[in-house]
Short mmCIF file of C-alpha atoms and ligand atoms in Angstrom, two decimals:
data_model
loop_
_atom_site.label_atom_id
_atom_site.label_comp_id
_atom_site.label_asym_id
_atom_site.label_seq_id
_atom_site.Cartn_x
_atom_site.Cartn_y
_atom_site.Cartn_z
CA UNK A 1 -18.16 2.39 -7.86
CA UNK A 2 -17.26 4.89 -10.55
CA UNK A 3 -19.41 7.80 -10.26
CA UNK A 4 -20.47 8.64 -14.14
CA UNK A 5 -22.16 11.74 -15.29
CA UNK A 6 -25.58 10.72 -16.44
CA UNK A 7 -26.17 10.01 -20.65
CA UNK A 8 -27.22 12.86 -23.02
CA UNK A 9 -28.59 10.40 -25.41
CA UNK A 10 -32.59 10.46 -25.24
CA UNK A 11 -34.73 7.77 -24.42
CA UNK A 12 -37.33 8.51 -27.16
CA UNK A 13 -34.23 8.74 -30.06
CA UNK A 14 -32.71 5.32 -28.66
CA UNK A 15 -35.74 3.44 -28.72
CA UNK A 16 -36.80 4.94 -32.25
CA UNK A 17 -33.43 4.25 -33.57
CA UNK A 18 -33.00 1.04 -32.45
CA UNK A 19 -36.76 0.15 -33.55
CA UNK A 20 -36.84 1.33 -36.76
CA UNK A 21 -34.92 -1.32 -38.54
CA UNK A 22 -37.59 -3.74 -36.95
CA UNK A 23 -38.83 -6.34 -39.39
CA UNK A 24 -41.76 -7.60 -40.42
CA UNK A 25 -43.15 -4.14 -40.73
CA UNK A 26 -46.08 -5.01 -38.53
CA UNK A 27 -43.48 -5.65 -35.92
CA UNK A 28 -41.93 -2.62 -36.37
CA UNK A 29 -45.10 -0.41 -35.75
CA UNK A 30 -45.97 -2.37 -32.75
CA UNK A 31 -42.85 -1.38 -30.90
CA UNK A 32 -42.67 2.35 -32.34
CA UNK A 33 -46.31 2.68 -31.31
CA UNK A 34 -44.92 2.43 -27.49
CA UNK A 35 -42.36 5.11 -28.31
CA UNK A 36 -44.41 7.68 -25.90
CA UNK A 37 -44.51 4.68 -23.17
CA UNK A 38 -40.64 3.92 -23.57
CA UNK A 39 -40.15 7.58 -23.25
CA UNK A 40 -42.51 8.26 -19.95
CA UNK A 41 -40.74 5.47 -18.01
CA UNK A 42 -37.24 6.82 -19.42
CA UNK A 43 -38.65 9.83 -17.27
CA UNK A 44 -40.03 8.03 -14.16
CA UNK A 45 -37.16 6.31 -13.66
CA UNK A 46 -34.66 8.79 -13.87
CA UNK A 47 -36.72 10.42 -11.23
CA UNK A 48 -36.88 7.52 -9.22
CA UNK A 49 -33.21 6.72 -9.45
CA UNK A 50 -32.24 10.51 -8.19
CA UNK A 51 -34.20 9.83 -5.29
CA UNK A 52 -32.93 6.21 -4.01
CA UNK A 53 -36.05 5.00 -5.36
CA UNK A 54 -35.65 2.44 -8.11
CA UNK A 55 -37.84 -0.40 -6.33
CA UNK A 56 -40.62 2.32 -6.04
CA UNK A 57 -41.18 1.69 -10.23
CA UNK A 58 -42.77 -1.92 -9.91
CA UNK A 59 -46.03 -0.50 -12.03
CA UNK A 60 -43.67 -0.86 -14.59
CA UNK A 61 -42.47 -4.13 -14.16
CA UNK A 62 -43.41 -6.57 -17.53
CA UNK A 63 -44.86 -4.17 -19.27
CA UNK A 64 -47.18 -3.21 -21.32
CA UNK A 65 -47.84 -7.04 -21.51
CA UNK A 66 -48.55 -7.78 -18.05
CA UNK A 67 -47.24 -10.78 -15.74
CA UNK A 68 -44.51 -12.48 -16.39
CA UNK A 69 -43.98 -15.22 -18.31
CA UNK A 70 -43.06 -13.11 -21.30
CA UNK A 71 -45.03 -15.04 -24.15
CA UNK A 72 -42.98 -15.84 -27.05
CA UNK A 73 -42.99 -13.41 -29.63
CA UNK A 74 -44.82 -10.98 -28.13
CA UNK A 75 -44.36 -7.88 -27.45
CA UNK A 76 -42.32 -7.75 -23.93
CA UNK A 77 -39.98 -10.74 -25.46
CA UNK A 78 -39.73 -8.07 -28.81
CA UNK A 79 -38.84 -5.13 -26.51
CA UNK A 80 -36.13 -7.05 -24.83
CA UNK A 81 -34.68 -7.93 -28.37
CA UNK A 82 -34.52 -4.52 -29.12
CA UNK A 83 -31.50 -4.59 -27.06
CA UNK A 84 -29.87 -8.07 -28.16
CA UNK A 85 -30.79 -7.53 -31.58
CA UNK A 86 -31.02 -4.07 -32.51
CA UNK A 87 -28.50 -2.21 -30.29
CA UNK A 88 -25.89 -4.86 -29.48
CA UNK A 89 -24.94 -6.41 -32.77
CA UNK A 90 -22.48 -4.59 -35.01
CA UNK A 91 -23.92 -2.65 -37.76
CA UNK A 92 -27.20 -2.93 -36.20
CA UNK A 93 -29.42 0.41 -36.39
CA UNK A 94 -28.35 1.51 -32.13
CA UNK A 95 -24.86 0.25 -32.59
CA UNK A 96 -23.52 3.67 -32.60
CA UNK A 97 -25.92 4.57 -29.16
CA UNK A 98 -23.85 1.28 -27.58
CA UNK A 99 -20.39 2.35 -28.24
CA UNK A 100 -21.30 5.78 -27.43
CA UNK A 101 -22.57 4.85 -23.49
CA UNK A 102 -19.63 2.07 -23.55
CA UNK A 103 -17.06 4.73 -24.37
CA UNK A 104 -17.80 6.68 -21.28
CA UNK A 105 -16.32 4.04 -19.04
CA UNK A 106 -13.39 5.76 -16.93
CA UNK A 107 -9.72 4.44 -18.27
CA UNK A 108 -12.42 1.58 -19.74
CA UNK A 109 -13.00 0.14 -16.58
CA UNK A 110 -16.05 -1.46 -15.15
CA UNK A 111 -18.11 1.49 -13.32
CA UNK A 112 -19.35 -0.91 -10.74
CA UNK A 113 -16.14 -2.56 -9.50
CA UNK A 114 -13.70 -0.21 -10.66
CA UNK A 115 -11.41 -2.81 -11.62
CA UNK A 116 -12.35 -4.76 -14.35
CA UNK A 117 -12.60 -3.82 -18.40
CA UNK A 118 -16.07 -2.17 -19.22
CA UNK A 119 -16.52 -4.38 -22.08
CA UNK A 120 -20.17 -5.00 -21.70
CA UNK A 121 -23.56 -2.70 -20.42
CA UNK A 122 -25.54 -3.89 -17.65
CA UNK A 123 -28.80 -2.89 -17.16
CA UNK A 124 -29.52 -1.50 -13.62
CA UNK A 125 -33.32 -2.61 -13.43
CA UNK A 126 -33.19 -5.55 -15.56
CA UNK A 127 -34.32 -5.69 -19.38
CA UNK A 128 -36.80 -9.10 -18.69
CA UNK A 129 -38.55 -7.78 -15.61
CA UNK A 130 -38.60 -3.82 -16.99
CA UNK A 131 -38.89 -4.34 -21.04
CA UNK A 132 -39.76 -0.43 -21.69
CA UNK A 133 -36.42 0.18 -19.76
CA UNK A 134 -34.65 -2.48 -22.24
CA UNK A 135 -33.02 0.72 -24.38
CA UNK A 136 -33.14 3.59 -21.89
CA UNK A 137 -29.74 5.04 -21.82
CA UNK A 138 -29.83 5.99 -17.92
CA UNK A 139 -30.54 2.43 -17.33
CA UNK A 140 -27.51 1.34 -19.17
CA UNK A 141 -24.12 1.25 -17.24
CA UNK A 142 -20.44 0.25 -18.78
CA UNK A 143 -19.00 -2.22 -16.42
CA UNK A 144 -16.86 -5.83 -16.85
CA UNK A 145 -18.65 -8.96 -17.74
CA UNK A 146 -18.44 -10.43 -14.06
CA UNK A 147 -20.11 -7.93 -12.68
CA UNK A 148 -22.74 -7.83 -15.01
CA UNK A 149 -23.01 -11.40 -14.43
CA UNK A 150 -23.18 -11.11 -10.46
CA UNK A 151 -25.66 -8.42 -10.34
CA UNK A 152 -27.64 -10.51 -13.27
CA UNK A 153 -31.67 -10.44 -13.04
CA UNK A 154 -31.96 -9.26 -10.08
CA UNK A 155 -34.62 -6.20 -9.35
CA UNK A 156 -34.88 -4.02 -5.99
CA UNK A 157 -37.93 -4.43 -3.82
CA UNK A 158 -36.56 -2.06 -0.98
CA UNK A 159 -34.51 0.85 -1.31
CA UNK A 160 -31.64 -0.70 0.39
CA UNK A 161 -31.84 -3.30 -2.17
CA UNK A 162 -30.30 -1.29 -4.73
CA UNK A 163 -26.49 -1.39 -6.13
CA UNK A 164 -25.27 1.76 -6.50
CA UNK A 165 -25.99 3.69 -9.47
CA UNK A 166 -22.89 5.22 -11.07
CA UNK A 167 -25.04 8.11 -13.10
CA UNK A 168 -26.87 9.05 -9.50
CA UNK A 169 -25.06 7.94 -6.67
CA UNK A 170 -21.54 9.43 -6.89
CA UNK A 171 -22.46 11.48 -3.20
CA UNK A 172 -22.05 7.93 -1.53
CA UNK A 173 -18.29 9.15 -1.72
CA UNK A 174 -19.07 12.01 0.30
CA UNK A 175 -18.49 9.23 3.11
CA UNK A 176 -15.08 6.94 3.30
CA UNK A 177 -17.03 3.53 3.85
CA UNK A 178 -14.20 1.49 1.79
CA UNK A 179 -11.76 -0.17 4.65
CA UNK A 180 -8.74 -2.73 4.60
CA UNK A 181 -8.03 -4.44 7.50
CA UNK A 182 -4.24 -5.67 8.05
CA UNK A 183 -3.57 -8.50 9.94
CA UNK A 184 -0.48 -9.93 11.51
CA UNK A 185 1.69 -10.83 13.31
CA UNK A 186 2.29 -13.31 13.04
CA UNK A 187 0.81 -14.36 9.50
CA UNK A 188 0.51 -11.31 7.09
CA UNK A 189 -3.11 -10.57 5.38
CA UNK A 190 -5.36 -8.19 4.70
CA UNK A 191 -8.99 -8.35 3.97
CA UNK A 192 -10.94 -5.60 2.03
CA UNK A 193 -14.42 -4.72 3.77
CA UNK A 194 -17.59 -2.44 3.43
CA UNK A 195 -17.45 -0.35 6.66
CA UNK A 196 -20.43 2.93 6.53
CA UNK A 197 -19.33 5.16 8.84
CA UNK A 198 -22.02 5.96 11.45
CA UNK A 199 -22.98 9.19 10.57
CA UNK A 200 -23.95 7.84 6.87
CA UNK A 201 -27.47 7.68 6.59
CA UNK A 202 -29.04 3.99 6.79
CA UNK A 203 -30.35 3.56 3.19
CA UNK A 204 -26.82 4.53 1.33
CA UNK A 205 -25.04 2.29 4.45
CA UNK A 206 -27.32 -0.55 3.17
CA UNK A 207 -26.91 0.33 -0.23
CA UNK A 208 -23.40 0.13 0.47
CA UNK A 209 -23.37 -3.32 1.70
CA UNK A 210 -25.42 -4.44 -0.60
CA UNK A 211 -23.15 -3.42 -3.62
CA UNK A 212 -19.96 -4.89 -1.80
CA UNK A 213 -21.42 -7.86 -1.28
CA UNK A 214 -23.54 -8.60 -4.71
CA UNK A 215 -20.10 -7.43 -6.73
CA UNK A 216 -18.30 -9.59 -4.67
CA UNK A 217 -15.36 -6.74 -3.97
CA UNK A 218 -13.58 -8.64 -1.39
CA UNK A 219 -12.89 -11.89 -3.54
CA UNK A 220 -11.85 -9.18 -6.53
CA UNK A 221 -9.48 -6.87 -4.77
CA UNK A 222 -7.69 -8.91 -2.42
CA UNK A 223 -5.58 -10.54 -5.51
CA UNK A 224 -4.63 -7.13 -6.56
CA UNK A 225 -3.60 -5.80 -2.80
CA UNK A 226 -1.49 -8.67 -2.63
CA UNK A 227 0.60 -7.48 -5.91
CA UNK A 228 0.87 -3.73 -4.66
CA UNK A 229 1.86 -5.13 -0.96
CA UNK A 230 5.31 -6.90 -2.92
CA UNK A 231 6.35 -3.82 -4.63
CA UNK A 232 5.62 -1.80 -1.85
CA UNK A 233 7.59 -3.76 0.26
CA UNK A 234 10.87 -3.17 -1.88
CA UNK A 235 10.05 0.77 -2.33
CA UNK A 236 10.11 0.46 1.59
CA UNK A 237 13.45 -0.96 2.12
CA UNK A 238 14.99 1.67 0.09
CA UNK A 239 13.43 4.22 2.65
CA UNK A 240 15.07 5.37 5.86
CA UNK A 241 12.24 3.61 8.39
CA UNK A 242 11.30 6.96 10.24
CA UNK A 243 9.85 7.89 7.22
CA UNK A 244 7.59 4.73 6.23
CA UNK A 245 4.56 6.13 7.89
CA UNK A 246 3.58 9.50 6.25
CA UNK A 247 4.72 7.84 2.87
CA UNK A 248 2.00 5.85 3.42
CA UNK A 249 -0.12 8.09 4.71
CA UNK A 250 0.93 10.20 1.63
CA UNK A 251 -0.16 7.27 -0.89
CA UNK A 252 -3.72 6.96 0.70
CA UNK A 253 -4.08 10.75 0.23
CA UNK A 254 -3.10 10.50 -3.09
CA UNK A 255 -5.33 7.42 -4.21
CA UNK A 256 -8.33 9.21 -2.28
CA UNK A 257 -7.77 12.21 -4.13
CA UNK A 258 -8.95 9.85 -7.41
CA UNK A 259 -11.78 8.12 -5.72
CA UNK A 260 -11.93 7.73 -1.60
CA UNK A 261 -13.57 4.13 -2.09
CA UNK A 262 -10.79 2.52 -4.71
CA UNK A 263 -9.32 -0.45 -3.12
CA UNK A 264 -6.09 1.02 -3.62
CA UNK A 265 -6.97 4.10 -0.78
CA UNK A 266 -8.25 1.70 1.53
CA UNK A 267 -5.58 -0.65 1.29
CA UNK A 268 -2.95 2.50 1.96
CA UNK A 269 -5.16 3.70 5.01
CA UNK A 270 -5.08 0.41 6.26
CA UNK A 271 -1.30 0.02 6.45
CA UNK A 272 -0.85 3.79 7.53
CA UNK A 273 -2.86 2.71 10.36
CA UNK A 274 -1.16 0.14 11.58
CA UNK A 275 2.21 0.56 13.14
CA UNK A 276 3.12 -3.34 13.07
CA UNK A 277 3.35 -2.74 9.55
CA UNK A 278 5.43 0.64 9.57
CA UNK A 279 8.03 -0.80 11.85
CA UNK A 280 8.21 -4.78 11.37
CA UNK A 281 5.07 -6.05 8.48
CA UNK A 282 6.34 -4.53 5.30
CA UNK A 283 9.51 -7.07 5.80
CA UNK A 284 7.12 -10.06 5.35
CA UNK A 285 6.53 -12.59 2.94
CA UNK A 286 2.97 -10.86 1.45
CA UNK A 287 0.40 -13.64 -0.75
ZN1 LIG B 301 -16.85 -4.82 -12.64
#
């Protein structure tokens, strides 16, 4: 996860914005006259979100209409649209609100994997079970289109349900939980893992796990260890071998220095830790 600073954009200005292009007009003054509702759960939930507490906002779940099923055409399935419609589309009235929260993406990549291209926003409580959250810029994150697509509809009922938050959360890299385990001999691999140390508290170790898993980080940075472990592996036999292990150990200060969790620090703590690979591993045939 790429820790974000948190929007400037207001709630209340998004969701008037993006509303105000609504048509017919009756429409329209429906969904402005929830302006001061849109703007009260912009509040709550930034609240809830500093505190680890997303899954404590299910009052607000399918409002102001109720239980789900959304009914068609009214005014939860409208509120919804006001994303797809009205902020999305090019030349649409909260275009410019879109490419604004889009362009904060670090290098363009995806804030929850670090990896991918941002090209999309995801919405951390989801727009169909929290409609007045459907425009709320805190609740909008840059990331890649697969992991907007993993973490899809689905909305925290426990704390340690909840992804991590890249406006809120960026103190989960207070603690190294990122790890890469190297295996071998005799067959070379390595395997990327979510490890919380034991003095993290519970919640963000959960949290943690949670992300890893629902992101699917293993499956997505194994491919690119395996392309860093060939190059490496020439830079290495141009080194005298005494000196293999603090360049390594050099390389996983330097990536942690950028982020402590990026695949790329765990996968150079991983090989400074193991002396198989130092002395004998970096000669193999890496996949
Ligand atoms: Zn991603």
């Amino acid at each position: 996860m790429l820790p974000l600073p948190k929007p400037g954009l207001d709630a209340r200005t998004v969701f008037t914005t993006c509303t105000a292009t609504a048509r017919p007009e009756t429409l329209r003054a429906r969904l402005q006259d929830l302006k001061d509702h849109v703007a009260k759960a912009a509040v709550e939930y930034e609240t809830a979100a500093a505190g680890q507490a997303l899954h404590t906002l299910g009052h607000l779940q399918h409002q102001p209409d109720g239980k789900p099923p959304p009914t068609a055409g009214g005014i939860n399935e409208q509120l919804t649209k006001t994303y797809k419609s009205r902020m999305v589309p090019k030349r649409s009235s909260g275009r410019d609100f879109y490419d604004q929260l889009l362009s904060e993406a670090p290098d363009g990549r995806c804030a929850l994997c670090g990896q991918g291209l941002a090209d999309t926003l995801d919405h951390q409580l989801p727009k169909t079970a929290y409609p007045l959250l459907a425009v709320t810029p805190a609740n909008l994150v840059p990331t890649c289109r697969d992991c907007n697509f993993y973490k899809g509809e689905q909305a925290p009922a426990t704390a340690e349900e909840q992804t991590l938050h890249p406006y809120f959360d960026g103190h989960v890299h207070d603690y190294v939980w990122l790890t890469a385990r190297i295996a071998g001999p005799p067959e070379p691999a390595i395997s990327f893992h979510a490890t919380p140390p034991p003095d993290m508290p519970p919640v963000w170790a959960a949290r943690v796990l949670r992300h890893f898993t629902t992101l699917k980080l293993a499956r997505l940075y194994n491919p690119q260890a395996g392309l860093e472990l060939r190059s490496l592996s020439r830079s290495l036999h141009r080194l005298p071998p005494k000196e293999i292990p603090e360049h390594l150990r050099e390389r996983a200060a330097d990536w942690a220095e950028e982020n402590p969790n990026c695949w790329q620090a765990a996968l150079y703590r991983g090989l400074a830790e193991s002396t198989w690979y130092a002395e004998e591993g970096y000669k193999e045939p890496w996949h």
